[in-house]
PDB file of C-alpha atoms in Angstrom:
ATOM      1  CA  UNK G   1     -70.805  65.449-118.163  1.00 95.00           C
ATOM      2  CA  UNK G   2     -69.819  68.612-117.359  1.00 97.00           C
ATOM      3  CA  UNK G   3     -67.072  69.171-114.709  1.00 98.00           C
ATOM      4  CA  UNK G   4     -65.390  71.889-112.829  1.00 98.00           C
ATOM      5  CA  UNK G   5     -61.704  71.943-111.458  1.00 98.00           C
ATOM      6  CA  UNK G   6     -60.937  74.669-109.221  1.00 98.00           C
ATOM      7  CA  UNK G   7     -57.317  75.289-108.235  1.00 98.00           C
ATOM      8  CA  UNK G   8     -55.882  77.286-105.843  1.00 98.00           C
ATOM      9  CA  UNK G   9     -52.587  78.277-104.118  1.00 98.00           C
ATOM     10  CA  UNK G  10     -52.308  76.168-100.387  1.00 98.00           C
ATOM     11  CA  UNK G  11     -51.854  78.230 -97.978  1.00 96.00           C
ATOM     12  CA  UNK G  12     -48.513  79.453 -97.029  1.00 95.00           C
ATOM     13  CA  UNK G  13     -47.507  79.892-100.446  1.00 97.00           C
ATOM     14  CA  UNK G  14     -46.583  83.091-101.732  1.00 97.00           C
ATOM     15  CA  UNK G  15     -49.091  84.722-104.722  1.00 97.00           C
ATOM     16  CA  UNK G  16     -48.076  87.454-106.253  1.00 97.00           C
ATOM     17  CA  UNK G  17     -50.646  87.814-108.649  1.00 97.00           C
ATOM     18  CA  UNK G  18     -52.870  88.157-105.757  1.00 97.00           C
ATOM     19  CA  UNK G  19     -50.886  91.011-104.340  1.00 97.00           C
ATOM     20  CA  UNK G  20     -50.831  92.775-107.745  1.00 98.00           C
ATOM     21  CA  UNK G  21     -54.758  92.534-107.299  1.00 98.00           C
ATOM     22  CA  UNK G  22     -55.194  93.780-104.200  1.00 98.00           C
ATOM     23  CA  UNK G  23     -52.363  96.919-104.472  1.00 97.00           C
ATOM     24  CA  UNK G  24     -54.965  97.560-107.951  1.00 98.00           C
ATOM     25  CA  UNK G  25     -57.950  97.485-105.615  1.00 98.00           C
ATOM     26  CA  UNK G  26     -56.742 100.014-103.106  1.00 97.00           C
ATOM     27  CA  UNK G  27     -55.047 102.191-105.898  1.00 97.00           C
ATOM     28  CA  UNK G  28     -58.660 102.376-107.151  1.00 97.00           C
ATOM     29  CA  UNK G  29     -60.360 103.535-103.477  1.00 97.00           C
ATOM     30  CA  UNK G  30     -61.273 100.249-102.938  1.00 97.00           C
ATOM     31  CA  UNK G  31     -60.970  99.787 -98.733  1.00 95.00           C
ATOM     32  CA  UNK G  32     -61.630  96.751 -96.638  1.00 95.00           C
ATOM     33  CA  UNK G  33     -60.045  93.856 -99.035  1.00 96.00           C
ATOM     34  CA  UNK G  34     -57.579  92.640 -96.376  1.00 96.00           C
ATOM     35  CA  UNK G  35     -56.356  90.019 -98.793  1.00 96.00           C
ATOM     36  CA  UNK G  36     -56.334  88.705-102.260  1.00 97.00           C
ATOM     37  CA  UNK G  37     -55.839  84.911-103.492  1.00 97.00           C
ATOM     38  CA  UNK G  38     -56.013  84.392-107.284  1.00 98.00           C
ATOM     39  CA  UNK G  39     -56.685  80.776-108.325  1.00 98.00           C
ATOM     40  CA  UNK G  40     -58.327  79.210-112.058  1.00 98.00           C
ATOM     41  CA  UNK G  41     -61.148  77.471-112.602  1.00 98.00           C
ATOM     42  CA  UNK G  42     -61.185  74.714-115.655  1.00 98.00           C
ATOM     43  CA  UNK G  43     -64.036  73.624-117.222  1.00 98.00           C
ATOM     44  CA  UNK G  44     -64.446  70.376-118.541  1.00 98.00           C
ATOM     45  CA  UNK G  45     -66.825  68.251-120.912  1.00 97.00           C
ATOM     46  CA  UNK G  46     -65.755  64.259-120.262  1.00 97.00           C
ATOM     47  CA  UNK G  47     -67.620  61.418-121.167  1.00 96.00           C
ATOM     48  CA  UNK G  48     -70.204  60.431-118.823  1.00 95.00           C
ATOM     49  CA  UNK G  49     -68.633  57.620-117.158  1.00 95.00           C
ATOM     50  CA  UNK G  50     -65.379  59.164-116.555  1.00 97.00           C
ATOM     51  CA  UNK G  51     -64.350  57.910-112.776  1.00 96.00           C
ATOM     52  CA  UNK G  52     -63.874  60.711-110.093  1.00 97.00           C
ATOM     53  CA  UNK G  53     -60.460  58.253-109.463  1.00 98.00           C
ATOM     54  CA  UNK G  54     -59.732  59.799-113.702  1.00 98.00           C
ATOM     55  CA  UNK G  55     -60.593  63.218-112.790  1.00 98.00           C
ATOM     56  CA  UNK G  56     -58.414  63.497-109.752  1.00 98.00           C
ATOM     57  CA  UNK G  57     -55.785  61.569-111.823  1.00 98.00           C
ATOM     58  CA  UNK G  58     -56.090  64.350-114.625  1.00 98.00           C
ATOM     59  CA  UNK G  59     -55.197  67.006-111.927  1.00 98.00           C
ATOM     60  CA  UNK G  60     -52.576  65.288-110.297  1.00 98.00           C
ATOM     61  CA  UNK G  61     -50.745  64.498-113.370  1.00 98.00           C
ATOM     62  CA  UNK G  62     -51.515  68.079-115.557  1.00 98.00           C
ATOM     63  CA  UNK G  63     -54.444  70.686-114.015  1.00 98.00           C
ATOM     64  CA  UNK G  64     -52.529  70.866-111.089  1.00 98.00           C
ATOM     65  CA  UNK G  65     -49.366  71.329-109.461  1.00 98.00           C
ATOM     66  CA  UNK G  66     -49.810  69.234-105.814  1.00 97.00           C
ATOM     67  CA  UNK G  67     -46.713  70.660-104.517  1.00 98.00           C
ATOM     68  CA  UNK G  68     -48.227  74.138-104.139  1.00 98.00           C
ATOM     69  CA  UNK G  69     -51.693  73.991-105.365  1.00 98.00           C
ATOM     70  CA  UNK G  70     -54.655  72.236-103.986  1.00 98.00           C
ATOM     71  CA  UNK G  71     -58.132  71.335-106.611  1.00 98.00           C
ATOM     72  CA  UNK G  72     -61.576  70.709-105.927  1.00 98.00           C
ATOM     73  CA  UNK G  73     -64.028  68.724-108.294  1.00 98.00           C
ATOM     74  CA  UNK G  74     -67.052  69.791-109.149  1.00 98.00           C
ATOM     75  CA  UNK G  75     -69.407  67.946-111.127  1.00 95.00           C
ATOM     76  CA  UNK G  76     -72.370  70.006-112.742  1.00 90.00           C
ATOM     77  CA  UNK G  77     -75.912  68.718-112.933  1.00 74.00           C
ATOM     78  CA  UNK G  78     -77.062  68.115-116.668  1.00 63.00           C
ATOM     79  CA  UNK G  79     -79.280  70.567-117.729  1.00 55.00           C
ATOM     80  CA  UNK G  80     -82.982  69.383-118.271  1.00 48.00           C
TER      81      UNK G  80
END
């Protein structure tokens, strides 16, 4: 099964990657981006009976860090 983790900064919490992004963007003449969040997206292959309890335990415990990062689960559809 194919799975998707997507993690992101919470709000309130500083990201200066994102800032580095958008000061790029406007040094390049791009206008109207009024803000930029910058976040990774992991890709998994798990067996098909993983739990969505072991996937959220996988993020708490590595993919993630809960103290300033919030995750989403995704789970793909197989291809047919």
């Amino acid at each position: 099964m194919k799975v998707r983790i997507h993690v992101s900064l919470k709000p309130g919490v500083l990201d200066p990657q994102g800032r580095a992004v958008h000061h790029a963007l406007e040094g390049l003449g791009f206008s109207g981006v009024d803000d930029v969040r910058v976040g990774r997206l992991i890709e998994l292959d798990v067996a098909d009976d993983t739990s969505q309890a072991q996937l959220e335990e996988m993020c708490r415990k590595l993919l993630a860090n809960t103290v300033i990062e919030n995750f989403r689960i995704e789970t793909m559809e197989a291809a047919r």
